[in-house]
Short mmCIF file of C-alpha atoms in Angstrom, two decimals:
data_model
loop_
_atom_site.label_atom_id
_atom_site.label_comp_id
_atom_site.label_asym_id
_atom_site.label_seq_id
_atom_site.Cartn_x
_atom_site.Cartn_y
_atom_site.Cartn_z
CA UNK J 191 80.22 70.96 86.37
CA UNK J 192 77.46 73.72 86.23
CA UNK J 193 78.43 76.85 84.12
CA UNK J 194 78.87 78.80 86.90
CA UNK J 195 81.49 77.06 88.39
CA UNK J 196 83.07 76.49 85.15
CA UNK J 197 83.22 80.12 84.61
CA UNK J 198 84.51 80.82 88.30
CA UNK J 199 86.80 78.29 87.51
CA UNK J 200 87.80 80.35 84.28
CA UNK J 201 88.31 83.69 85.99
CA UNK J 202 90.37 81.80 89.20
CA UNK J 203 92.45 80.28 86.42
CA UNK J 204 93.29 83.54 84.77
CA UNK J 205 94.39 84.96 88.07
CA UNK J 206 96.77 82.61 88.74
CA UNK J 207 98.47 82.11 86.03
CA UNK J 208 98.43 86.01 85.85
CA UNK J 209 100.66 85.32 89.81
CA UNK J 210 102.70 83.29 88.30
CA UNK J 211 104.18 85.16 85.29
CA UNK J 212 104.14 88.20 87.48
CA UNK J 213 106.22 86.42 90.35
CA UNK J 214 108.56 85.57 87.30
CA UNK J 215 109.06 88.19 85.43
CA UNK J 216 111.25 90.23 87.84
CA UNK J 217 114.00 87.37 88.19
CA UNK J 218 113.97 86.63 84.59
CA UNK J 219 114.91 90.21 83.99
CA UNK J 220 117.55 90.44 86.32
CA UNK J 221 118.40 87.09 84.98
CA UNK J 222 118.74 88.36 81.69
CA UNK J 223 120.87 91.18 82.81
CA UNK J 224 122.92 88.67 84.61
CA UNK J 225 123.53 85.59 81.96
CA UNK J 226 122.65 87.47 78.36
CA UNK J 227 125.93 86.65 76.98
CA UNK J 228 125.53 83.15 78.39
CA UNK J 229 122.47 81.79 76.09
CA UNK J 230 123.14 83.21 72.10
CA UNK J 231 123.16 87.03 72.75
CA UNK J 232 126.44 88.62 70.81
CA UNK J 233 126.73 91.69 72.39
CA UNK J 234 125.83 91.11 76.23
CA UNK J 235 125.43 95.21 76.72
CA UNK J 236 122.46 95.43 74.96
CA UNK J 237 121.05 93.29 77.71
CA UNK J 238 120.05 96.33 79.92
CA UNK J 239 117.54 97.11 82.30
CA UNK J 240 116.33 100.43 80.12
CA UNK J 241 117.16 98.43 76.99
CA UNK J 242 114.87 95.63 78.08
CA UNK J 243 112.23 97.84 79.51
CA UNK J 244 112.17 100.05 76.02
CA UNK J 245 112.45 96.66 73.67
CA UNK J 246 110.58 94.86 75.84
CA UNK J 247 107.46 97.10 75.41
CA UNK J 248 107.83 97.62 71.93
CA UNK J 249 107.89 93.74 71.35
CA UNK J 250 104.65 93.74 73.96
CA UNK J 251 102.70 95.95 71.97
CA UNK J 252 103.61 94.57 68.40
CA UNK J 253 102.85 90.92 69.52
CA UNK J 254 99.44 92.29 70.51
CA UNK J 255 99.06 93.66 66.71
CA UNK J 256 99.80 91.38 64.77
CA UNK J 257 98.30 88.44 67.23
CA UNK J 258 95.10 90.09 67.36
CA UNK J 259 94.65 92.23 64.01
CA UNK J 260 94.95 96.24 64.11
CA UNK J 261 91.32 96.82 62.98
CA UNK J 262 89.73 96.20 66.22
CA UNK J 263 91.96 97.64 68.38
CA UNK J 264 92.12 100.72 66.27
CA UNK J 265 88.14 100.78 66.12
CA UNK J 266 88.33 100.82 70.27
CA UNK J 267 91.25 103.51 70.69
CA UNK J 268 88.96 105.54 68.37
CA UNK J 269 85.96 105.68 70.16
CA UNK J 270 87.45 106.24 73.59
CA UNK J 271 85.53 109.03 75.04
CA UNK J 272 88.10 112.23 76.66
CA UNK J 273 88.02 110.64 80.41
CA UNK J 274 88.84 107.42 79.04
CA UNK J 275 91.75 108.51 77.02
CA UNK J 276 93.23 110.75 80.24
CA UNK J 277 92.88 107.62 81.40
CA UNK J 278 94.83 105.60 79.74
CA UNK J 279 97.55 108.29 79.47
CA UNK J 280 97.75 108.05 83.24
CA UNK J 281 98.00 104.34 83.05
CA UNK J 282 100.71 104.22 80.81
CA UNK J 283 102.80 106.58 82.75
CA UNK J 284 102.32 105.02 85.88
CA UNK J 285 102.13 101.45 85.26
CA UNK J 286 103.80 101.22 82.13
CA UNK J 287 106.78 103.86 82.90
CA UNK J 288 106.71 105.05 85.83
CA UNK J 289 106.50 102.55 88.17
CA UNK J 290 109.01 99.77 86.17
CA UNK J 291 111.88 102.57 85.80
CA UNK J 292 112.23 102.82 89.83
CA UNK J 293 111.45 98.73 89.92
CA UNK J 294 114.45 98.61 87.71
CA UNK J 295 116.53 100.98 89.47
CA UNK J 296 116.25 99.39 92.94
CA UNK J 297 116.71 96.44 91.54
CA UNK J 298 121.07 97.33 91.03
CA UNK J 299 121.18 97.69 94.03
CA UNK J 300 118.45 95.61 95.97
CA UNK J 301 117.56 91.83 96.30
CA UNK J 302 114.71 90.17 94.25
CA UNK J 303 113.89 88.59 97.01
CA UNK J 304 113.70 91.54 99.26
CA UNK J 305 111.56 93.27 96.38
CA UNK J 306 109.13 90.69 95.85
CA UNK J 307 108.19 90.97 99.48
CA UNK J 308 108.12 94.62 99.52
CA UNK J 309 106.25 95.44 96.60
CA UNK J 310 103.34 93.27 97.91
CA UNK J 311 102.07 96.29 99.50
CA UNK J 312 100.32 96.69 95.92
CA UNK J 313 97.66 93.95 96.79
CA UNK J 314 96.91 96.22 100.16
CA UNK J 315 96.65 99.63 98.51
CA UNK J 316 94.81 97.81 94.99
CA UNK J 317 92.39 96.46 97.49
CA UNK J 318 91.41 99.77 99.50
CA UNK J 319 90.93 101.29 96.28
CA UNK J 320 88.65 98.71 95.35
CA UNK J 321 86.63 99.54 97.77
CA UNK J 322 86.80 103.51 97.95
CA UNK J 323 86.38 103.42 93.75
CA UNK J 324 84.43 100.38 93.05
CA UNK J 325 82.87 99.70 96.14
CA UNK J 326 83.82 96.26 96.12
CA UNK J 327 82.80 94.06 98.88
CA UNK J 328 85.04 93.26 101.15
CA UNK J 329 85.05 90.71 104.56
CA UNK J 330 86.59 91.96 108.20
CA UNK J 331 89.05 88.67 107.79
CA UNK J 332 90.04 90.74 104.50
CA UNK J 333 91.06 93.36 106.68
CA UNK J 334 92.75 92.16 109.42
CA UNK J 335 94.84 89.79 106.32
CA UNK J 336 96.00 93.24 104.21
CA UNK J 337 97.05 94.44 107.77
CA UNK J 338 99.54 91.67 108.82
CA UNK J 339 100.99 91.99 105.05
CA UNK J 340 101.33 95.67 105.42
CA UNK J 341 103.64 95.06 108.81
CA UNK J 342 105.09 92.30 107.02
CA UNK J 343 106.00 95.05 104.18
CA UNK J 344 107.15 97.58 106.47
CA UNK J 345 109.18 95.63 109.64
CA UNK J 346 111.09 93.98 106.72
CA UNK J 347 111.65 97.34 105.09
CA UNK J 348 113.14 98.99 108.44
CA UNK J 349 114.58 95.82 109.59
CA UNK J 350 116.90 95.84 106.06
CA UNK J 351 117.75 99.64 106.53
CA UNK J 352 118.81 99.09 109.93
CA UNK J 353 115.57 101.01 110.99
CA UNK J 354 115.94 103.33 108.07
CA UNK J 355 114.03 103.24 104.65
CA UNK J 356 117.03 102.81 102.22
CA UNK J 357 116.77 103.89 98.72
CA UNK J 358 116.30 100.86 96.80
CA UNK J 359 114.02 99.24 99.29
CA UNK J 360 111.67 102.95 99.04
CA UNK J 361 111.71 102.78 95.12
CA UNK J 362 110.85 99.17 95.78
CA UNK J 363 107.71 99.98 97.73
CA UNK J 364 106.99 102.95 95.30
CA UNK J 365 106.61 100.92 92.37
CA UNK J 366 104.06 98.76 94.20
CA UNK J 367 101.83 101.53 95.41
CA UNK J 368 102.48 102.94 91.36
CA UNK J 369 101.30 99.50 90.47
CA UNK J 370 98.20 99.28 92.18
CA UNK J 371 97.06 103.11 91.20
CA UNK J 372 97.61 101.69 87.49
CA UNK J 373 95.67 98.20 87.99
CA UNK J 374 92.80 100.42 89.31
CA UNK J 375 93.21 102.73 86.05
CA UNK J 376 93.48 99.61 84.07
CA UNK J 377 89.94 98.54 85.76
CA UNK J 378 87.91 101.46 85.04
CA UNK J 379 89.40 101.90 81.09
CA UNK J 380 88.39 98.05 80.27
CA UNK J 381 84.62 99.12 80.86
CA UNK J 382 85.05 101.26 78.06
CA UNK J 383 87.56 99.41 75.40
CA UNK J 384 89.04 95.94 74.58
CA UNK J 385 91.84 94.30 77.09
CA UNK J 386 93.65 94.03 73.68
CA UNK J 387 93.54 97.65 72.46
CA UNK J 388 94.45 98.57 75.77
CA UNK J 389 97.30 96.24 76.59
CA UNK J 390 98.69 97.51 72.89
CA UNK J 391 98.41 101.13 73.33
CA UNK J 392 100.21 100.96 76.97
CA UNK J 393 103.18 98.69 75.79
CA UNK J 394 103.84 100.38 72.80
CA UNK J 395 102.97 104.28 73.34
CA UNK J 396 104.60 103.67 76.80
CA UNK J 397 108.17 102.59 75.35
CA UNK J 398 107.95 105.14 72.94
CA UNK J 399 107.74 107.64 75.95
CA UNK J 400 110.16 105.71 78.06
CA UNK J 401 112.39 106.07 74.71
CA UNK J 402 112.35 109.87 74.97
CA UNK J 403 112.35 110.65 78.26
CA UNK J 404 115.76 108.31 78.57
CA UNK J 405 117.06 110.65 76.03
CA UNK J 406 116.03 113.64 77.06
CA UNK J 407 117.58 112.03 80.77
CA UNK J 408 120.82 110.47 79.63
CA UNK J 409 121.59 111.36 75.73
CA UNK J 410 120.98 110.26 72.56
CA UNK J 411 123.70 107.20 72.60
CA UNK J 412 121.41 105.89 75.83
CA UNK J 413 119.91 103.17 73.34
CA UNK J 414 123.01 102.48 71.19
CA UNK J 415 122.81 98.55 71.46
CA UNK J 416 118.90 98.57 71.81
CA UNK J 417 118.35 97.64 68.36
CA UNK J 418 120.58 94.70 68.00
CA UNK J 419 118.32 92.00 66.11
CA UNK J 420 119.17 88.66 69.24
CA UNK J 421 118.55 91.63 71.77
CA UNK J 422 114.95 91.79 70.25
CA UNK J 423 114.56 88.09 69.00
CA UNK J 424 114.84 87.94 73.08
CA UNK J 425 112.49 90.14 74.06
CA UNK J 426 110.24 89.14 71.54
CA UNK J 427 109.81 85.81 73.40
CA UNK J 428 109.97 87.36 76.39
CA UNK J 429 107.11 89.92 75.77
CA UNK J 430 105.12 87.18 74.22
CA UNK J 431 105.20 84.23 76.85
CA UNK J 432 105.34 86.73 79.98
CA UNK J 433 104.61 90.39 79.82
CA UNK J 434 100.93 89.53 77.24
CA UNK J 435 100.24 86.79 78.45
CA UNK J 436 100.58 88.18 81.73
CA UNK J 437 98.93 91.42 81.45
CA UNK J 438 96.35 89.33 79.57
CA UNK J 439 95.09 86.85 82.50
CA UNK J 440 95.36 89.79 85.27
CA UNK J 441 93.52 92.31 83.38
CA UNK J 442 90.72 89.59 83.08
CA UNK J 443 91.12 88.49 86.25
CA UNK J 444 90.95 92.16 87.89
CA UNK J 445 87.65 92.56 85.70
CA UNK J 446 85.92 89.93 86.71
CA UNK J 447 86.77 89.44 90.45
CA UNK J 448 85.96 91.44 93.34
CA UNK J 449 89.45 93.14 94.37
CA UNK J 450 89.14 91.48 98.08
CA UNK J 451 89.87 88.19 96.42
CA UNK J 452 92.60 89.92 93.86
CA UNK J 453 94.49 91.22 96.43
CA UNK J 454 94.23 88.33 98.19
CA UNK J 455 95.50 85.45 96.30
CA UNK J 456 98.09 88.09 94.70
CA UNK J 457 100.01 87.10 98.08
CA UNK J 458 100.99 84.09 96.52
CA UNK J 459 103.31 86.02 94.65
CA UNK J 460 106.27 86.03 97.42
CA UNK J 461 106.21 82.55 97.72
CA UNK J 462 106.88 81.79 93.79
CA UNK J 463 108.96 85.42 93.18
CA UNK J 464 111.20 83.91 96.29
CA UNK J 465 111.32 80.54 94.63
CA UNK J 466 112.18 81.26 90.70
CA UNK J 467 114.91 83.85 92.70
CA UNK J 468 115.82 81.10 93.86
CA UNK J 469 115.77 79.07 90.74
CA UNK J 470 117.80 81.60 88.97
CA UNK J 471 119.49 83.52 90.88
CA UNK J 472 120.70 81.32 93.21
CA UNK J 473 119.35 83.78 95.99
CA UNK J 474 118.88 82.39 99.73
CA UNK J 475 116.56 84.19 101.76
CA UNK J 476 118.52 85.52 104.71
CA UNK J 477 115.95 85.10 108.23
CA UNK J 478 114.11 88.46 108.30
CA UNK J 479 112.94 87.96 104.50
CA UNK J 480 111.50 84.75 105.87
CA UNK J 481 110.28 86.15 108.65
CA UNK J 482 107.86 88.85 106.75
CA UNK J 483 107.09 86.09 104.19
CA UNK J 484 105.84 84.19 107.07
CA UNK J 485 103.86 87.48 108.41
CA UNK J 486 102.34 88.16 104.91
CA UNK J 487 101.39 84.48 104.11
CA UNK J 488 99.65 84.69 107.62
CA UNK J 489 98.20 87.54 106.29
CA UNK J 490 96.99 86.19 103.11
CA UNK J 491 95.54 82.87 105.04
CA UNK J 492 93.35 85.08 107.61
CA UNK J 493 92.05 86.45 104.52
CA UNK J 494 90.72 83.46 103.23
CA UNK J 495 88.87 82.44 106.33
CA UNK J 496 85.68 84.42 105.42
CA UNK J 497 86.45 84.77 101.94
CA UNK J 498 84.15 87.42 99.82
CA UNK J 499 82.00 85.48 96.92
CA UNK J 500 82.85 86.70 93.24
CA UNK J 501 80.85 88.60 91.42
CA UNK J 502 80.14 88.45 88.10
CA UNK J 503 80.19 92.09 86.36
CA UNK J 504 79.24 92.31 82.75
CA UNK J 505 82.31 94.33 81.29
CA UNK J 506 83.30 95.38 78.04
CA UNK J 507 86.11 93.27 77.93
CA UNK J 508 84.22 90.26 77.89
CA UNK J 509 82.74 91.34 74.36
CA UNK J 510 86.22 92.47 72.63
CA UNK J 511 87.72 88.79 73.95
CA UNK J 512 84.58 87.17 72.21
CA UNK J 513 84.84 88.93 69.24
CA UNK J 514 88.63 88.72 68.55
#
């Protein structure tokens, strides 16, 4: 195999497994919240959606540190220019804050299923701006693929609400657009730092502002079982295996492949997020979820017909991986 195509390979095989812990980590959470007393966990309150998003973070960011060694990730935080650091600021509060809390909230009161499909519209609005910020290529059969996922989003949206946006499906589609706005942060800060110092910072500085702004929201006895030591034993595993790992392979992935081709495959997601529901939920998709996961998988194999070639983009990144 030339070393082109085993690099190609390499990026391809970072996105995927990137779709693959994404697609799981929203049913293992609500999993979690479901079956914590059920699997070691003493005190099945601390097994909350803010207590997992706070601990969950925290864990993220410390597995980063003490995986990868604080002197390089310190050396890249420090010489982020002004821009960059706004940057990341903005990243952390949308992708790492932001957009979870109302994933979290719609998900009391919402299917995974349903939200799996929903929040796909992040691969159409991470794709437009690839090409409005990055001027990534992208083919008509692109296109006329992000389209039929976008009615696939939307008719299953109304068709839920009874032709009516309801509250958990809208928070639902929020957090998707919040999530592409923060991969497309996430893209322009790697040019400038290492994935690792920037996975780090946003896990860890964005629980510690998800930690205040829950108190300053709900009280200081918000996080009274947060810091029981199975709770975070849990999460430690958790963060580890899915949310690193994860944020890992997609930040490489989103670095090193056109956003066209991102977006694209990132339609895969519904299939597996509707299967580990599935899996562990024990959630059967009712006929118009699997009637807009037939539109969007349409969608996603139109989009493949003329498929836009990868290009390889020397980044930053690809030097702090190297050197750690």
């Amino acid at each position: 195999m030339a070393v082109g195509d085993k690099r190609d390979g390499f990026k391809y095989g970072n996105l995927i497994l990137a779709i693959i812990l994404a697609s799981l980590a929203t049913p293992v959470v609500k999993w979690l919240v479901m079956q914590g007393g059920k699997f070691g966990i003493s005190n099945p309150n601390a097994i909350s959606f803010c207590n997992i998003l706070f601990v969950g973070n925290l864990c993220s960011g410390l597995v980063v540190l003490f995986t990868f060694g604080w002197k390089g990730i310190w050396r890249h935080l420090r010489d982020l220019s002004g821009r960059t650091g706004l940057l990341l600021l903005g990243n952390l509060l949308i992708g790492t804050v932001l957009a979870p809390i109302f994933l979290f909230i719609a998900l009391e009161t919402t299917m995974v299923t349903t939200l799996v499909l929903l929040t796909r519209i992040e691969a159409v609005v991470y794709s437009v701006l690839g090409v409005l910020l990055f001027k990534d290529p992208i083919s008509k059969m692109n296109w006329i693929g992000l389209v039929f996922i976008t009615v696939g989003t939307i008719a299953l949206a109304l068709y839920q609400g009874g032709g009516e946006l309801t509250r958990g499906d809208g928070l639902g589609i929020l957090a998707g657009l919040l999530y592409a706005v923060g991969s497309s942060m996430g893209r322009s800060i790697l040019e400038h730092t290492s994935i690792y110092g920037f996975i780090f910072s946003r896990n860890l500085l964005g629980g510690i502002i998800f930690f205040w702004l829950a108190i300053i929201l709900y009280g200081s006895d918000h996080f009274a079982e947060a810091f029981s030591a199975d709770l975070w034993l849990v999460m430690t595993v958790y963060a580890a295996l899915v949310v690193v790992l994860g944020q890992i392979t997609w930040f490489r992935a989103i670095t090193s492949l056109p956003s066209g081709i991102v977006a694209s495959w990132s339609t895969l997601t519904p299939v597996l997020g509707i299967l580990f529901a599935y899996l562990l939920l024990h959630e059967v998709p009712d006929m118009s979820q699997w009637m807009a996961a037939a539109i969007i998988l349409f969608g996603m194999a139109i989009s493949q017909i003329q498929p836009v070639r990868a290009v390889s983009i020397p980044r930053m990144v690809e030097k702090g991986l190297v050197g750690a």
